[in-house]
Tab-separated table of C-alpha atoms and ligand atoms in Angstrom:
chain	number	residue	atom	x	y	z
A	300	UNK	CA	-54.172	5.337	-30.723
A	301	UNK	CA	-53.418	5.733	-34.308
A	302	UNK	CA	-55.595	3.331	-36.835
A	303	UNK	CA	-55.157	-0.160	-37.550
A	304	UNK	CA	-52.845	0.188	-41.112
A	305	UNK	CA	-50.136	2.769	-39.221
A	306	UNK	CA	-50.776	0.833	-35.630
A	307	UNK	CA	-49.588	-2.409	-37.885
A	308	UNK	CA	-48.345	-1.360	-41.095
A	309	UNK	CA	-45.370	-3.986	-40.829
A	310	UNK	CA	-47.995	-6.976	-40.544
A	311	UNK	CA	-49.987	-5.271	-43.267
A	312	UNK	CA	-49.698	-5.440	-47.415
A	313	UNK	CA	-49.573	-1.248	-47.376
A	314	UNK	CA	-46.196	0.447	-47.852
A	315	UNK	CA	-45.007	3.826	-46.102
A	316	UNK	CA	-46.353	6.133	-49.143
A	317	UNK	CA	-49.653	3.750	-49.715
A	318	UNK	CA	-52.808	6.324	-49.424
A	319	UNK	CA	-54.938	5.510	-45.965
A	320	UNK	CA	-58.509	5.720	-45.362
A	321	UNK	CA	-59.304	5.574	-41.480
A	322	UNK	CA	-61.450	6.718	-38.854
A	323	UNK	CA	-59.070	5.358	-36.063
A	324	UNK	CA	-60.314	1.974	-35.772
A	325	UNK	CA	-59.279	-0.724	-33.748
A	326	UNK	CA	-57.796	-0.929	-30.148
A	327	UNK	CA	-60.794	-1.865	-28.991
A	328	UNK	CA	-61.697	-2.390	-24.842
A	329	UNK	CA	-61.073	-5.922	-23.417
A	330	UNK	CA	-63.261	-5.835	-20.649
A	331	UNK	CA	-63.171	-8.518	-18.038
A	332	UNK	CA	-66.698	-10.046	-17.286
A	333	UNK	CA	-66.863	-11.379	-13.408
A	334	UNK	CA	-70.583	-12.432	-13.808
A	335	UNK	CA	-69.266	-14.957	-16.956
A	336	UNK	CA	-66.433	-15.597	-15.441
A	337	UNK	CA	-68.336	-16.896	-12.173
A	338	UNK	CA	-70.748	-18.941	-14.026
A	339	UNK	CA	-68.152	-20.743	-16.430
A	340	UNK	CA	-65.744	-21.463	-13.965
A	341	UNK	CA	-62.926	-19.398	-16.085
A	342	UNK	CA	-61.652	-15.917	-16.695
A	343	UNK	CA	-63.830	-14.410	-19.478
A	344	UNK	CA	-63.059	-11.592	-20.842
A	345	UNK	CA	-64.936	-9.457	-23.609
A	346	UNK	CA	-63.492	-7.610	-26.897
A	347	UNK	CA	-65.952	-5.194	-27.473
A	348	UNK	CA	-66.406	-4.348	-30.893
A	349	UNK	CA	-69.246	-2.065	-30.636
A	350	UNK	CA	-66.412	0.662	-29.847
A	351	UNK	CA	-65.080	0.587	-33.796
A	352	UNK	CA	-66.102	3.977	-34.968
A	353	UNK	CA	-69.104	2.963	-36.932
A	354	UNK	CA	-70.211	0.499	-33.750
A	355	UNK	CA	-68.700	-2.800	-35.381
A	356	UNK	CA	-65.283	-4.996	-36.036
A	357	UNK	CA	-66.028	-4.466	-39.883
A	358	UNK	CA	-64.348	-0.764	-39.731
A	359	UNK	CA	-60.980	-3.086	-39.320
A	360	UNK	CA	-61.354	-4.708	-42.588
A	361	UNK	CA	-63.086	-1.755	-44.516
A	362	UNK	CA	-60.419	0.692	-43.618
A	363	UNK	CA	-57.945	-1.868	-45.343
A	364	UNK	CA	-60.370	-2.505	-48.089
A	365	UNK	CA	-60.972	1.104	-48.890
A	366	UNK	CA	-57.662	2.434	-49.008
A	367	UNK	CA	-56.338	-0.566	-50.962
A	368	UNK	CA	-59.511	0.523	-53.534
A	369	UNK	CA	-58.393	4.114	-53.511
A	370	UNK	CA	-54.637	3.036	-54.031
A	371	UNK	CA	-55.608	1.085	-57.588
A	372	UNK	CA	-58.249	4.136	-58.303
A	373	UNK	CA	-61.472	2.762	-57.623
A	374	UNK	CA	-64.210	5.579	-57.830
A	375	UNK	CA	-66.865	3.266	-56.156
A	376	UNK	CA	-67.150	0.818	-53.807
A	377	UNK	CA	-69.985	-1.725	-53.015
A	378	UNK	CA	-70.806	-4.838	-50.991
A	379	UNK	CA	-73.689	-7.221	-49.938
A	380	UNK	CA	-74.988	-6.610	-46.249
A	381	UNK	CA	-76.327	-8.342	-42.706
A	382	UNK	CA	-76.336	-4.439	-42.051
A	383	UNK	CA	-72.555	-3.562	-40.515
A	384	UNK	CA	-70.660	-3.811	-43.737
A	385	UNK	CA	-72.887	-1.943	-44.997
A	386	UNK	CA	-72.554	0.858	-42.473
A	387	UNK	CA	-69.411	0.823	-42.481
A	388	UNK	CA	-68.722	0.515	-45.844
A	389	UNK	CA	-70.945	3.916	-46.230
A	390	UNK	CA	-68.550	5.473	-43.451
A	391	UNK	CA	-65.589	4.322	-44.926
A	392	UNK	CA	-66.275	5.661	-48.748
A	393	UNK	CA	-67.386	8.474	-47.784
A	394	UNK	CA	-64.695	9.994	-45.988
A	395	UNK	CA	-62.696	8.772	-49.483
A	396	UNK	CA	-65.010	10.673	-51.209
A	397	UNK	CA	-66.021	7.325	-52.942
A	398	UNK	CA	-69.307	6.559	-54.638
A	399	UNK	CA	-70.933	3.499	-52.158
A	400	UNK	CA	-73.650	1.034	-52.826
A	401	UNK	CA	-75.081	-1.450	-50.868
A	402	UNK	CA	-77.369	-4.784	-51.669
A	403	UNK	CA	-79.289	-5.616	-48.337
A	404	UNK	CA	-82.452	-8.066	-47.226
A	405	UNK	CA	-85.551	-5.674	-47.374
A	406	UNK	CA	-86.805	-5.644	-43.824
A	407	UNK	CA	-84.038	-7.987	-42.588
A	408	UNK	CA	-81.402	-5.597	-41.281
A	409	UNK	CA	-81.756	-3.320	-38.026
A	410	UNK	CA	-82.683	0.030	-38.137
A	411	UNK	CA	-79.396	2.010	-36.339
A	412	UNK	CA	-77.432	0.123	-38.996
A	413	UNK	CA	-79.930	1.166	-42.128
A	414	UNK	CA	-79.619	5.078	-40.536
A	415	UNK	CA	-76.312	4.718	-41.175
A	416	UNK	CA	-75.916	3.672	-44.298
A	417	UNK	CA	-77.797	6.023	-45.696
A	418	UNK	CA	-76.543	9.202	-43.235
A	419	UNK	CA	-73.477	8.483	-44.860
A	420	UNK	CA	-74.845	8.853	-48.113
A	421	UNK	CA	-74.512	5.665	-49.607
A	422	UNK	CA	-76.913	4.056	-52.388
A	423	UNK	CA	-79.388	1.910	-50.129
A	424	UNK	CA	-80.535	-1.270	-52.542
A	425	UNK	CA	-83.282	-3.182	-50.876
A	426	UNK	CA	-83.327	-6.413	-52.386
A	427	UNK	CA	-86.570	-8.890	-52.175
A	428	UNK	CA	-84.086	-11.638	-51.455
A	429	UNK	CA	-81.775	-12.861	-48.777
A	430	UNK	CA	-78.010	-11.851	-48.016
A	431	UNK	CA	-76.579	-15.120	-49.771
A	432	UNK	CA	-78.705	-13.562	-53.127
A	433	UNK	CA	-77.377	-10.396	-52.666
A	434	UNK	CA	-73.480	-11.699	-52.698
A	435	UNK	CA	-74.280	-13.964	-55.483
A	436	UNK	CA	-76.107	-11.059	-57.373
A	437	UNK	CA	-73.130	-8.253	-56.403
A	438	UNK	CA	-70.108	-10.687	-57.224
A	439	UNK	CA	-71.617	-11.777	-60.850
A	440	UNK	CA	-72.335	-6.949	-61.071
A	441	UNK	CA	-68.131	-6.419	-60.092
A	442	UNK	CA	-67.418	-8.874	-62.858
A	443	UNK	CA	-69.700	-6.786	-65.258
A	444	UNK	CA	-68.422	-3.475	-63.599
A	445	UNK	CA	-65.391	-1.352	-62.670
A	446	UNK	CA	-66.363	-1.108	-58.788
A	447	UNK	CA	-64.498	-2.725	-55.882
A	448	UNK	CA	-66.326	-5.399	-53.849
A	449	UNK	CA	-65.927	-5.247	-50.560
A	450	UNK	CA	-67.203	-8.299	-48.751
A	451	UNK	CA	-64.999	-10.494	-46.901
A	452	UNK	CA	-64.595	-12.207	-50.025
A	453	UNK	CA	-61.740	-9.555	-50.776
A	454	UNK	CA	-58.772	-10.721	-48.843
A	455	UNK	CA	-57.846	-7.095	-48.072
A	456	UNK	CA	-61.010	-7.275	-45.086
A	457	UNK	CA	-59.783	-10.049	-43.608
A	458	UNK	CA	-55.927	-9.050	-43.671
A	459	UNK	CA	-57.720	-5.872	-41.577
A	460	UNK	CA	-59.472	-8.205	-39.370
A	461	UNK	CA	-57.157	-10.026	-38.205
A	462	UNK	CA	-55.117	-7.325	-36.204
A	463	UNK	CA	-58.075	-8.102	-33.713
A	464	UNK	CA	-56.082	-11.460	-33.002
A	465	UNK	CA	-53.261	-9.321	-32.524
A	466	UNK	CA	-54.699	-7.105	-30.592
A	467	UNK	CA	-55.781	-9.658	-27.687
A	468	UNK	CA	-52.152	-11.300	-27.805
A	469	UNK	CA	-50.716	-8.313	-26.558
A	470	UNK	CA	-53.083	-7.728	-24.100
A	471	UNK	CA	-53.151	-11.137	-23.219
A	472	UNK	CA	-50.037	-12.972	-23.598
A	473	UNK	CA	-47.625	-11.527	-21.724
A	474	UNK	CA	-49.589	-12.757	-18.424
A	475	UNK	CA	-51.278	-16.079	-19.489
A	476	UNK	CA	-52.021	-17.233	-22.749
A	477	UNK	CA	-55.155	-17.408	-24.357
A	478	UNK	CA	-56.850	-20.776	-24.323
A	479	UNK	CA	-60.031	-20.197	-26.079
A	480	UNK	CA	-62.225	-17.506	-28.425
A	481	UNK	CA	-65.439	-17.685	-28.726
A	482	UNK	CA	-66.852	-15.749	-31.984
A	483	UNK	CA	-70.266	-15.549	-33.914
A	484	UNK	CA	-70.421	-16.842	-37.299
A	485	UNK	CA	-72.441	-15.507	-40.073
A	486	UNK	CA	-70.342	-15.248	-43.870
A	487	UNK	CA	-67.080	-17.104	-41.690
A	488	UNK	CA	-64.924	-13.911	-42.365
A	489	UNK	CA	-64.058	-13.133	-38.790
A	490	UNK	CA	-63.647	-16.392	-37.584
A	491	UNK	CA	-61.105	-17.266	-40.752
A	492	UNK	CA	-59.188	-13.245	-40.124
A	493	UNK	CA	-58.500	-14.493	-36.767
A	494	UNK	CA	-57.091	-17.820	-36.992
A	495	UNK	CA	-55.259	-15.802	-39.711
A	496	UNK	CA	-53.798	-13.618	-36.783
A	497	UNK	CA	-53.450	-15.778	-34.813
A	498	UNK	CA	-51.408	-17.991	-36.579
A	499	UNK	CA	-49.195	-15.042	-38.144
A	500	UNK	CA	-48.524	-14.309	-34.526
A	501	UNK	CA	-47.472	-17.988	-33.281
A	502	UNK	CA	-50.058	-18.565	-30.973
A	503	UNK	CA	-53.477	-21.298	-31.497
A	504	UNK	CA	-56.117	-20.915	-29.073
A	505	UNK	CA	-59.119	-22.723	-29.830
A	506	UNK	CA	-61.699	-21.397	-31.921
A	507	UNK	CA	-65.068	-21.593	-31.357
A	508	UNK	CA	-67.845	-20.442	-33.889
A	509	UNK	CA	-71.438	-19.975	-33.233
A	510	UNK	CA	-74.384	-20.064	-35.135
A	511	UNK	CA	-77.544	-19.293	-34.993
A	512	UNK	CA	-79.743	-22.298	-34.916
A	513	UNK	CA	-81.998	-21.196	-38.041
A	514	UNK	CA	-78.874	-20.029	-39.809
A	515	UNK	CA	-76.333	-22.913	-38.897
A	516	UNK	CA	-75.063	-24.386	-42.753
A	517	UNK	CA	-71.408	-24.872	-41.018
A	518	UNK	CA	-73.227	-26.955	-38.408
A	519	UNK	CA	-75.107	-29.251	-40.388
A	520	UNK	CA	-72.704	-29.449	-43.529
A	521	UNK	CA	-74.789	-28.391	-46.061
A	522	UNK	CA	-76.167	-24.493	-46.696
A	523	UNK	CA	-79.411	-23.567	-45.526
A	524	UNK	CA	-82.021	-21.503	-48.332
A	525	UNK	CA	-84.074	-20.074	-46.192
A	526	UNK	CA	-82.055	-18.802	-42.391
A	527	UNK	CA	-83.753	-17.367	-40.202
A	528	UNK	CA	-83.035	-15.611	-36.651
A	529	UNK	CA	-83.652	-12.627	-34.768
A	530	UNK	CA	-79.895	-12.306	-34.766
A	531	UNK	CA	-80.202	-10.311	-38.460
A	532	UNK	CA	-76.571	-9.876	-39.214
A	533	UNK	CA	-75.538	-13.743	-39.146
A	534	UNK	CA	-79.074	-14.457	-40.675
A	535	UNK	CA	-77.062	-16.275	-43.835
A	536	UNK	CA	-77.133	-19.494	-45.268
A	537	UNK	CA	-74.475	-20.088	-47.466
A	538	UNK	CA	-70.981	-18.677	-45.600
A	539	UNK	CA	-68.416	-17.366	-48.650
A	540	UNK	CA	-65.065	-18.459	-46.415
A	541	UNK	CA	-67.304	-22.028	-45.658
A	542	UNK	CA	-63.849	-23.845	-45.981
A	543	UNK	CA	-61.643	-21.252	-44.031
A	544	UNK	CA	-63.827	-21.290	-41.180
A	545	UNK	CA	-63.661	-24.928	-41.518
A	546	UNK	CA	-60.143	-25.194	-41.597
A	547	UNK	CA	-59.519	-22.731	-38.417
A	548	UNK	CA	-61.598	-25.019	-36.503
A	549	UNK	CA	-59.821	-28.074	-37.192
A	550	UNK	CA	-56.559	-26.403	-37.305
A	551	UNK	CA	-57.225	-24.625	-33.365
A	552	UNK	CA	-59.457	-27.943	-32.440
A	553	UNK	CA	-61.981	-25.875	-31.914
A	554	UNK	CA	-65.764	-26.161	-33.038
A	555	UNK	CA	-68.868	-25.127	-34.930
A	556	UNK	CA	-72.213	-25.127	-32.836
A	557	UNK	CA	-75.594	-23.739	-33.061
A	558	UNK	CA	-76.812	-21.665	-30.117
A	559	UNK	CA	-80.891	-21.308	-30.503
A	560	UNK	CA	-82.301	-17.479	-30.591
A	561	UNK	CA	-83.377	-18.067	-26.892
A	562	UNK	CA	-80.209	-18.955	-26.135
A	563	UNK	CA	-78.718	-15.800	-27.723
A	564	UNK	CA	-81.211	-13.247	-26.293
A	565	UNK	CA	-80.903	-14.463	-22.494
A	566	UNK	CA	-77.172	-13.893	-23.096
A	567	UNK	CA	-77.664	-10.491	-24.580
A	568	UNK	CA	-79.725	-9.397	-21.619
A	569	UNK	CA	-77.268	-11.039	-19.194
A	570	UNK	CA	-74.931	-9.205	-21.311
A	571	UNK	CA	-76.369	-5.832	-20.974
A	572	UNK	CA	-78.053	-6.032	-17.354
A	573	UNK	CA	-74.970	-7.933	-15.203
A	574	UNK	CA	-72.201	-7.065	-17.444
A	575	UNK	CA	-72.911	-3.707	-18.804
A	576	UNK	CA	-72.571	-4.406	-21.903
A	577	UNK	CA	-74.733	-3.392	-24.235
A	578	UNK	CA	-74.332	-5.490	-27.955
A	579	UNK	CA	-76.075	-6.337	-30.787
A	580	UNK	CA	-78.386	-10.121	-30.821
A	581	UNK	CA	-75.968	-11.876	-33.262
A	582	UNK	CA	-72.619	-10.571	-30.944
A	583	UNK	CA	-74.114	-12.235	-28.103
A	584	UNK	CA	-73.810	-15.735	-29.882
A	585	UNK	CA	-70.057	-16.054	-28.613
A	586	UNK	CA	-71.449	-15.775	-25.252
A	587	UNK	CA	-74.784	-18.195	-25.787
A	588	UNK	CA	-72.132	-20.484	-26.897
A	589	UNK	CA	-70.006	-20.163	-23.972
A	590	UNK	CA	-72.531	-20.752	-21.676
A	591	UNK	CA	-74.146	-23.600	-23.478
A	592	UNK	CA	-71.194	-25.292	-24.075
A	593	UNK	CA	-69.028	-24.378	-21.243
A	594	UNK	CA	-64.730	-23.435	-21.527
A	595	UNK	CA	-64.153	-26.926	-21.168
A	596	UNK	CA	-60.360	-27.138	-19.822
A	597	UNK	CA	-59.814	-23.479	-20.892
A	598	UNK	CA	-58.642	-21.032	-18.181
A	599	UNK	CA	-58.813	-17.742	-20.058
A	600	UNK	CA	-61.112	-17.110	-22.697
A	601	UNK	CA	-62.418	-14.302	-24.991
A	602	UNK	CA	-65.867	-13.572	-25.944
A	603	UNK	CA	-65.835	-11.343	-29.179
A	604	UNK	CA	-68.496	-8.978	-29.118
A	605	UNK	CA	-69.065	-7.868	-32.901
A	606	UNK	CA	-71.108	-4.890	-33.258
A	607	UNK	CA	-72.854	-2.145	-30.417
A	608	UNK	CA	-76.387	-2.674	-28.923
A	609	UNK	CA	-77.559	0.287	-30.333
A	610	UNK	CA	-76.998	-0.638	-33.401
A	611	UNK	CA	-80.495	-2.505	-33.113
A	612	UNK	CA	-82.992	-0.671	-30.482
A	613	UNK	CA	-86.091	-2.482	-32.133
A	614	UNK	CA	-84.845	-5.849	-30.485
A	615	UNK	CA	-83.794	-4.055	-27.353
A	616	UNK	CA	-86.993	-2.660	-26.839
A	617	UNK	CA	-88.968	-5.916	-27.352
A	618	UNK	CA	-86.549	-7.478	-25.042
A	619	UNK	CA	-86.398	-5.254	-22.547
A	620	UNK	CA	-89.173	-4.371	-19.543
A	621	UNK	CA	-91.550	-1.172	-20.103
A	622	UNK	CA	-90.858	2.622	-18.547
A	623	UNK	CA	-93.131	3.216	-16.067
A	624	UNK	CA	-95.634	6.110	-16.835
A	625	UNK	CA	-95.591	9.024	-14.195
A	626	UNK	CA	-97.737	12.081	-13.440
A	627	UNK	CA	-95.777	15.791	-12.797
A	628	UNK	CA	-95.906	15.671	-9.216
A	629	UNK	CA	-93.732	14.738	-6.405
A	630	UNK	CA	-95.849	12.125	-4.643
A	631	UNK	CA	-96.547	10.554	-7.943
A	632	UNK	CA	-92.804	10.714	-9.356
A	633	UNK	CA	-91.974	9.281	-5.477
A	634	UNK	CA	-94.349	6.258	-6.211
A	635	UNK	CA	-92.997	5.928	-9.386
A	636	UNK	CA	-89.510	6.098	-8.087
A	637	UNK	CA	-89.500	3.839	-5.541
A	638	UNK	CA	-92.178	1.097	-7.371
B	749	F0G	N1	-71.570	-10.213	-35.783
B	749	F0G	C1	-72.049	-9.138	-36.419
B	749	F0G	C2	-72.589	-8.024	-35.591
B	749	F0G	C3	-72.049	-9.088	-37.832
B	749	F0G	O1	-72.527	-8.000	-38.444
B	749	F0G	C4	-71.551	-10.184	-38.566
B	749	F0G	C5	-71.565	-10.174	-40.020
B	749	F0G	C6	-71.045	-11.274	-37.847
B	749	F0G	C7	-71.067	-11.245	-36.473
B	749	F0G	C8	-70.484	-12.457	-38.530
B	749	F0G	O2	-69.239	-12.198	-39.107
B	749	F0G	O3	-69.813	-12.749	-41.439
B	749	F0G	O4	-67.445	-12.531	-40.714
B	749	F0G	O5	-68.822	-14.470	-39.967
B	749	F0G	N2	-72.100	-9.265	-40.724
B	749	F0G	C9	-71.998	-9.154	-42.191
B	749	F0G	C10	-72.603	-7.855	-42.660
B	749	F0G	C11	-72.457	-10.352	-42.918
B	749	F0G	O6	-73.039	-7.770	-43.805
B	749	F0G	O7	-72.616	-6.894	-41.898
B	749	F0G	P1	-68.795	-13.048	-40.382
């Protein structure tokens, strides 16, 4: 499959001579999940993410973001980070040949996602301050500077983002339509690119964001200062596209819920161990949600799962049981083996 900007160039603000910067994002598996389905009482499926070529959905909006900085010139590009945009922003500039910089919470973002950043070559910023600081803190820099910001805040990512939507409605549609999505919320980009898709293509299925408990502002109506949850990337308290996300709820009647870190990592194990899916703590909110909260009348719904699981071993590990220690010989590896 070609990338995202020549897969849907016509749906897209870039022209036929427009420079492009991809890494053949996009077309990600839709993989149906019997052990969801089963316990919801509806046919689940999951959009796996993970399989974006730097392991998350934000490739769709960088690659969009980065070529539309290239096309007016930019020679560096930089953005506040959970962790993913940052990675992928690092990916993204440097196969432009782009300077990159990235503002993320020191200690706050998993380690697969910090190796890539800086594999990549990008300037690493630790920042003794949370990710709503750093966006505040980069935003009032691009004012001062000539670099490109790339956060969701630039409407090129979420033009990117959206082709997800469209993505699930070809898939989809033709069979049965799509009654509900069920998507983690963090800075309320994805949520607002999709409804964006969504509505671009004609169709409304009901949105529904989740939260983490400790980092839930949309939830309780008023930003949080100090989130907190083992789900790092959505570990923010004061979403940039707060209204858009609002707005695609109403407008799908949808909702905004919390789902507690528990709550997230039993569905990230179930995830990994009954699905086979392996994704990252703050993708398995859509699915905490789901089973929390249930598909209601739905009949076929869509878990999005944003980023891979190996994006953050350090959780995995603590999550996960222990390997079982073995002397070299057979009637050793044989006990081992068989427990
Ligand atoms: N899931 C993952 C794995 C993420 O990395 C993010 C956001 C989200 C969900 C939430 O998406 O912000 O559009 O509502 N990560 C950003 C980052 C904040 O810096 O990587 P959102």
């Amino acid at each position: 499959m070609p990338g995202l900007i020549e897969r849907y160039r016509d749906r897209l603000p870039f022209a036929p001579d427009d420079p492009v910067v991809s890494l053949q994002e996009g077309s990600t598996p839709l993989v149906p999940a019997p052990t969801l389905s089963e316990r919801v009482g509806a046919e689940v499926f999951l959009k796996v993410e993970g399989a974006n070529p730097t392991g998350s959905f934000k490739d769709r909006g960088m690659t969009c973001a980065v070529s539309d900085a290239v096309r007016n010139g930019a020679e560096a590009v930089i953005c506040a980070s959970t962790g993913n945009t940052a990675a992928s922003l690092a990916a993204y500039a440097a196969r432009a040949g782009l300077r990159g910089a990235v503002i993320v919470p020191e200690g706050k973002i998993a380690t697969g996602k910090l190796a890539q950043a800086l594999m990549h070559g990008a300037r690493v910023i630790a920042l003794r301050g949370n990710f709503d600081v750093a966006l505040q803190l980069v935003r009032e820099l691009c004012a001062r500077q000539p670099i490109a910001l790339v956060n969701s805040v630039n409407p090129f990512r979420l033009e990117g983002q959206k082709t997800a939507a469209f993505e699930l409605l070809d898939e989809l549609d033709p069979i049965h339509p799509l009654d509900a999505l069920c998507i983690p919320v963090g800075n309320a980009g994805n949520i607002t690119a999709y409804w964006k898709g969504f509505q671009e293509a004609g169709a409304a299925p009901r949105l529904y964001g989740f939260q983490a408990a400790g980092a839930a502002p949309l939830v309780h109506g008023a930003p949080v200062e100090q989130p907190e949850t083992i789900a790092s990337a959505i570990r923010i308290g004061n979403p940039a596209r707060w209204e858009e996300a609002m707005a695609a709820v109403t407008g799908s009647r949808g909702a905004i819920q919390a789902v507690t870190d528990d709550e997230i990592l039993d569905a990230y194990r179930l995830l990994a161990s009954r699905e086979g899916v392996f994704c990252e703590p703050a993708s398995a909110a859509s699915v905490a949600g789901l089973l929390k909260h249930g598909a209601g009348d739905a009949r076929r719904v869509v878990c999005v799962l944003t980023g891979h699981g190996l994006k953050d071993p350090q959780t995995a590990l603590m999550q996960a049981g222990s390997v079982v220690p073995c002397e070299p010989d057979l009637g050793a590896v044989e006990q081992a083996v068989l427990g």
